[in-house]
mmCIF file of C-alpha atoms in Angstrom:
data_model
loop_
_atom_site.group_PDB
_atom_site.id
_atom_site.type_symbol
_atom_site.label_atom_id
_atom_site.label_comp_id
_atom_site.label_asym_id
_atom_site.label_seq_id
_atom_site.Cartn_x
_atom_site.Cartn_y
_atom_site.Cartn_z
ATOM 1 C CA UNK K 1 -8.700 -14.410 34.349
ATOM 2 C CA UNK K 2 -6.085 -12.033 32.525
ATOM 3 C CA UNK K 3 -5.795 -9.717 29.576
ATOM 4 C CA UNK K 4 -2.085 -11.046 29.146
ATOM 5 C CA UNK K 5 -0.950 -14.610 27.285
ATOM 6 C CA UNK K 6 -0.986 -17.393 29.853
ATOM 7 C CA UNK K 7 1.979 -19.893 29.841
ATOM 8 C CA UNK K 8 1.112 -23.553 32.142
ATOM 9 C CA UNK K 9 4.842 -24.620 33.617
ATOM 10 C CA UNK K 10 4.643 -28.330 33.416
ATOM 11 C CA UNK K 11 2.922 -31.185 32.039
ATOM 12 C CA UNK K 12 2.575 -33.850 34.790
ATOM 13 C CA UNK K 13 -0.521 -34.778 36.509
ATOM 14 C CA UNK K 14 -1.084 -31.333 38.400
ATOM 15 C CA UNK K 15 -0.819 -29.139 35.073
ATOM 16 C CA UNK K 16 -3.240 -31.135 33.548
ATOM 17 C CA UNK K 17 -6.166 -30.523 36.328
ATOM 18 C CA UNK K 18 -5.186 -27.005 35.767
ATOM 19 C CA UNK K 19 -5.610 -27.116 31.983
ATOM 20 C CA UNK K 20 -9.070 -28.685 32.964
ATOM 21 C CA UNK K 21 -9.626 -25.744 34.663
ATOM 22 C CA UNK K 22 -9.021 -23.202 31.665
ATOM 23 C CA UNK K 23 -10.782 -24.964 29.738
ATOM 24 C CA UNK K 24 -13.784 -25.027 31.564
ATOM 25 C CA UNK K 25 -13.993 -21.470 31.601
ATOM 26 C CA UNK K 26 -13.333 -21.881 28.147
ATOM 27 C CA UNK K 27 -10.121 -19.531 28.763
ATOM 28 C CA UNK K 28 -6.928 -20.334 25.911
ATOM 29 C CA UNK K 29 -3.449 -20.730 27.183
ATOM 30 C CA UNK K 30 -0.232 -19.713 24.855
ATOM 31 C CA UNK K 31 1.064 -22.827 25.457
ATOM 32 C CA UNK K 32 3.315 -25.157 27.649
ATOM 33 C CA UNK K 33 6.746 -24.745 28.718
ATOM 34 C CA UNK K 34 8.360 -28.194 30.313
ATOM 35 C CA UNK K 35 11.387 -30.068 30.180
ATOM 36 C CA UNK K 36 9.914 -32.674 28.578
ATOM 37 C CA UNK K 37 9.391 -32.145 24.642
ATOM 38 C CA UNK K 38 6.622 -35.046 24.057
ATOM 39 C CA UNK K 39 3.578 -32.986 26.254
ATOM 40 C CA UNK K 40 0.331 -31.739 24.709
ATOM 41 C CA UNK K 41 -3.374 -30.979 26.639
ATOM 42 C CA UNK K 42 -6.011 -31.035 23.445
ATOM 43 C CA UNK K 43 -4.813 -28.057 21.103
ATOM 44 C CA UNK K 44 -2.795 -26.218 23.681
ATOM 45 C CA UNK K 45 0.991 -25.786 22.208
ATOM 46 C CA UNK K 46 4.379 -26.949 23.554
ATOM 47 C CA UNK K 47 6.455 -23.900 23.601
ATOM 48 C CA UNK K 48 9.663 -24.984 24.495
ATOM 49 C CA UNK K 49 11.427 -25.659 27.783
ATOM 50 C CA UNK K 50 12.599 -23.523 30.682
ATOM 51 C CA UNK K 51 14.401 -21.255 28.083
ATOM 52 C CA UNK K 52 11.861 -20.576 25.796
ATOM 53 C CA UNK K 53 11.136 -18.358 29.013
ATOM 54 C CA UNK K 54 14.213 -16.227 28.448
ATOM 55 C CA UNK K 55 13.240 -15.368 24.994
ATOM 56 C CA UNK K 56 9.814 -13.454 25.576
ATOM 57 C CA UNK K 57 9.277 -10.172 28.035
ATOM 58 C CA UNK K 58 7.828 -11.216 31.409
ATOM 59 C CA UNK K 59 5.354 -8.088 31.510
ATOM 60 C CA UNK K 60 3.637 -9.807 28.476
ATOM 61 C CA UNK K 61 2.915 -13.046 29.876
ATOM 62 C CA UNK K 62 1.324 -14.476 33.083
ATOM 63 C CA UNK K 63 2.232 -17.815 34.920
ATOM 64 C CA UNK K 64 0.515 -20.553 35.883
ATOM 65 C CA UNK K 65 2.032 -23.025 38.446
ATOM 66 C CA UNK K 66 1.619 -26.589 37.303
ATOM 67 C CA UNK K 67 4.265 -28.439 38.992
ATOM 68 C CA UNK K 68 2.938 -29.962 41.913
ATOM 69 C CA UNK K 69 4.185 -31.904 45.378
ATOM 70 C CA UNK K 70 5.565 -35.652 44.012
ATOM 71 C CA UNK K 71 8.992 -36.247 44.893
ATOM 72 C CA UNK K 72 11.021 -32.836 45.499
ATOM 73 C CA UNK K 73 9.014 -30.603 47.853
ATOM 74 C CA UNK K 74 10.881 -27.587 47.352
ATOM 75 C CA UNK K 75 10.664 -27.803 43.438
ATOM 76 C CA UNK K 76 7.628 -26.216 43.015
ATOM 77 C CA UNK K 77 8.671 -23.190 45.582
ATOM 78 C CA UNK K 78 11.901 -23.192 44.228
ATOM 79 C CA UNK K 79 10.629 -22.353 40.564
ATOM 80 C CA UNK K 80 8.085 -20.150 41.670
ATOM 81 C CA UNK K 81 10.832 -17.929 43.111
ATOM 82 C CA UNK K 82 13.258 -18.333 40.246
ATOM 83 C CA UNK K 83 10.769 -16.448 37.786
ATOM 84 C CA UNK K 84 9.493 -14.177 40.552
ATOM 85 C CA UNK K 85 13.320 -13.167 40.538
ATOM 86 C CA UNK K 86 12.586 -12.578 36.819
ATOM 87 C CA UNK K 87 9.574 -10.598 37.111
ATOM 88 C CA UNK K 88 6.759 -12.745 35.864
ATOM 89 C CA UNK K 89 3.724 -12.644 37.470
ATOM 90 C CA UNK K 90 2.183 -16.025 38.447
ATOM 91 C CA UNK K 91 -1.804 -16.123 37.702
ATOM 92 C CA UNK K 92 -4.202 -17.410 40.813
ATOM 93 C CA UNK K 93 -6.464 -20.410 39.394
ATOM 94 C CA UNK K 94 -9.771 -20.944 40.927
ATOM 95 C CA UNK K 95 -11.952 -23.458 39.380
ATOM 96 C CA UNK K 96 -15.465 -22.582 38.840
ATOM 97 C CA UNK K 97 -17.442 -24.735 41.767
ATOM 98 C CA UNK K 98 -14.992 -23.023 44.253
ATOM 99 C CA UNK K 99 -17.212 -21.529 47.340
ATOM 100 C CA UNK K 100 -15.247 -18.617 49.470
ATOM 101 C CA UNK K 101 -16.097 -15.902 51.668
ATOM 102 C CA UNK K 102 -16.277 -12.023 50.136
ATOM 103 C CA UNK K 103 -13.436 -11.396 52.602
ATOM 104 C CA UNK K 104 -10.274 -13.785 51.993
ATOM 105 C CA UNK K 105 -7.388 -12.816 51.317
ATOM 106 C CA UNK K 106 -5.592 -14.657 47.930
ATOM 107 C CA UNK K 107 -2.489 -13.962 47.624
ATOM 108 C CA UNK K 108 -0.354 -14.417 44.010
ATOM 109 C CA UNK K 109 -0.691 -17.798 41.769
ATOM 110 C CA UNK K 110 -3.005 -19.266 44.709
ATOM 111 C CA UNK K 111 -4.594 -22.469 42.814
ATOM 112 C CA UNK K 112 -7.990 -23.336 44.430
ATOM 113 C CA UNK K 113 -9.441 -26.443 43.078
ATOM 114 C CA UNK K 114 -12.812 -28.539 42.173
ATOM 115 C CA UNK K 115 -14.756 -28.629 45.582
ATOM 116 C CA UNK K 116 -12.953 -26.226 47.241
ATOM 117 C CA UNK K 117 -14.638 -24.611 50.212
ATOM 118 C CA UNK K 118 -12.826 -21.203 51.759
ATOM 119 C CA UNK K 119 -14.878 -19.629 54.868
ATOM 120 C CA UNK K 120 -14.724 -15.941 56.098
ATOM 121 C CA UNK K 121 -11.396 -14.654 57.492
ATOM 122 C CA UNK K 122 -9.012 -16.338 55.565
ATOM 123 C CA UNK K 123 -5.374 -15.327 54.623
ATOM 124 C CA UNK K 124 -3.746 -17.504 51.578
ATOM 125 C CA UNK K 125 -0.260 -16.541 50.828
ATOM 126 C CA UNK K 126 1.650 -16.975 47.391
ATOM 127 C CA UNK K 127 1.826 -20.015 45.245
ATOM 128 C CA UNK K 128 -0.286 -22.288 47.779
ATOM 129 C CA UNK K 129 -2.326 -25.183 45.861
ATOM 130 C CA UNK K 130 -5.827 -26.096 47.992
ATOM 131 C CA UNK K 131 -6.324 -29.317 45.711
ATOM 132 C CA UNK K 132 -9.642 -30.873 45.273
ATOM 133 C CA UNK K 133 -12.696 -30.870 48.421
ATOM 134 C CA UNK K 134 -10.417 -29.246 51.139
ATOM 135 C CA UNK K 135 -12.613 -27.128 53.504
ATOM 136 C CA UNK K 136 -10.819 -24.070 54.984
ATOM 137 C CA UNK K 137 -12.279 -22.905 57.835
ATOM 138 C CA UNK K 138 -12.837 -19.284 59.011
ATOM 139 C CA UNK K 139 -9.823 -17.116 60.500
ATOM 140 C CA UNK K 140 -7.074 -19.824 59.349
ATOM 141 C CA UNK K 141 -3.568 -18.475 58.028
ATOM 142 C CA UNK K 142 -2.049 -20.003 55.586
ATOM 143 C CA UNK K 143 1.499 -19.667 54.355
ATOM 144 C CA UNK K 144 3.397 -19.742 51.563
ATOM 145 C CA UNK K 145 3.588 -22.707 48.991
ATOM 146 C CA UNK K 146 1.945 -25.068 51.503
ATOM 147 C CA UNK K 147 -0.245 -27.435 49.172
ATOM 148 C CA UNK K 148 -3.649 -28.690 51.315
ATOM 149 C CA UNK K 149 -4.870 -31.900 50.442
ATOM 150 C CA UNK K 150 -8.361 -33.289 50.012
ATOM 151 C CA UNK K 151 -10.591 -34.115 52.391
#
């Protein structure tokens, strides 16, 4: 996936299908950054919260999304931005059983999930989750941080 350290923002239910996901392609993450100081996923580290973040350089690190849609819409956009604004780079997940066309178009920290099925022509903005068994048809558009749902 990358040559730099990966960090996994969050710890809820959504970070831990993406740890699944790593792990799986038997990738290692630096660690977990959350709010919350009582998280682990197997032997992956907690790091710290949101300002462990401030203490390392962004060009050494990638991001990985892990906050996902429950109760504040906007959160997950609104963080997204916030360390875009602080130049970190936010990794694109795609789990291995994921099916897509040679041509779409991914853009940055696009999580595509177990099942997911992508067909020719397709445009994926930033930070946009297509969770588990959603079919994307051919010449659909999708915009930024819109999550898609399964089937």
């Amino acid at each position: 996936m990358s040559l730099k350290k990966t960090i996994l923002l969050g710890s809820g239910g959504h970070a831990s299908v993406l740890f699944e996901v790593f792990y799986l392609l038997n990738e290692k993450l630096a660690g977990i950054v959350d709010k919350r100081a009582d998280v682990s996923f197997r032997d992956c580290p907690y790091l710290g919260d949101d300002t462990y973040l401030e203490s390392i350089k962004s060009s050494d690190f990638s991001l990985v999304n892990g906050i996902g849609r429950n109760g504040h819409p906007n959160r997950r956009a609104d963080i997204f931005e916030d360390f875009k604004r602080k130049d970190f780079h936010f990794l694109s997940v795609i789990h291995p059983s994921v099916i897509q066309a040679n041509d779409v178009c991914l853009g940055e920290g696009v999580q595509l999930l177990a099942g997911v099925i992508i067909q020719p022509k397709v445009h994926i903005e930033k930070n946009v989750i297509v969770n588990t068994g959603a079919l994307i048809e051919h010449d659909t558009q999708i915009a930024e941080h819109v999550f898609i749902g399964p089937k």
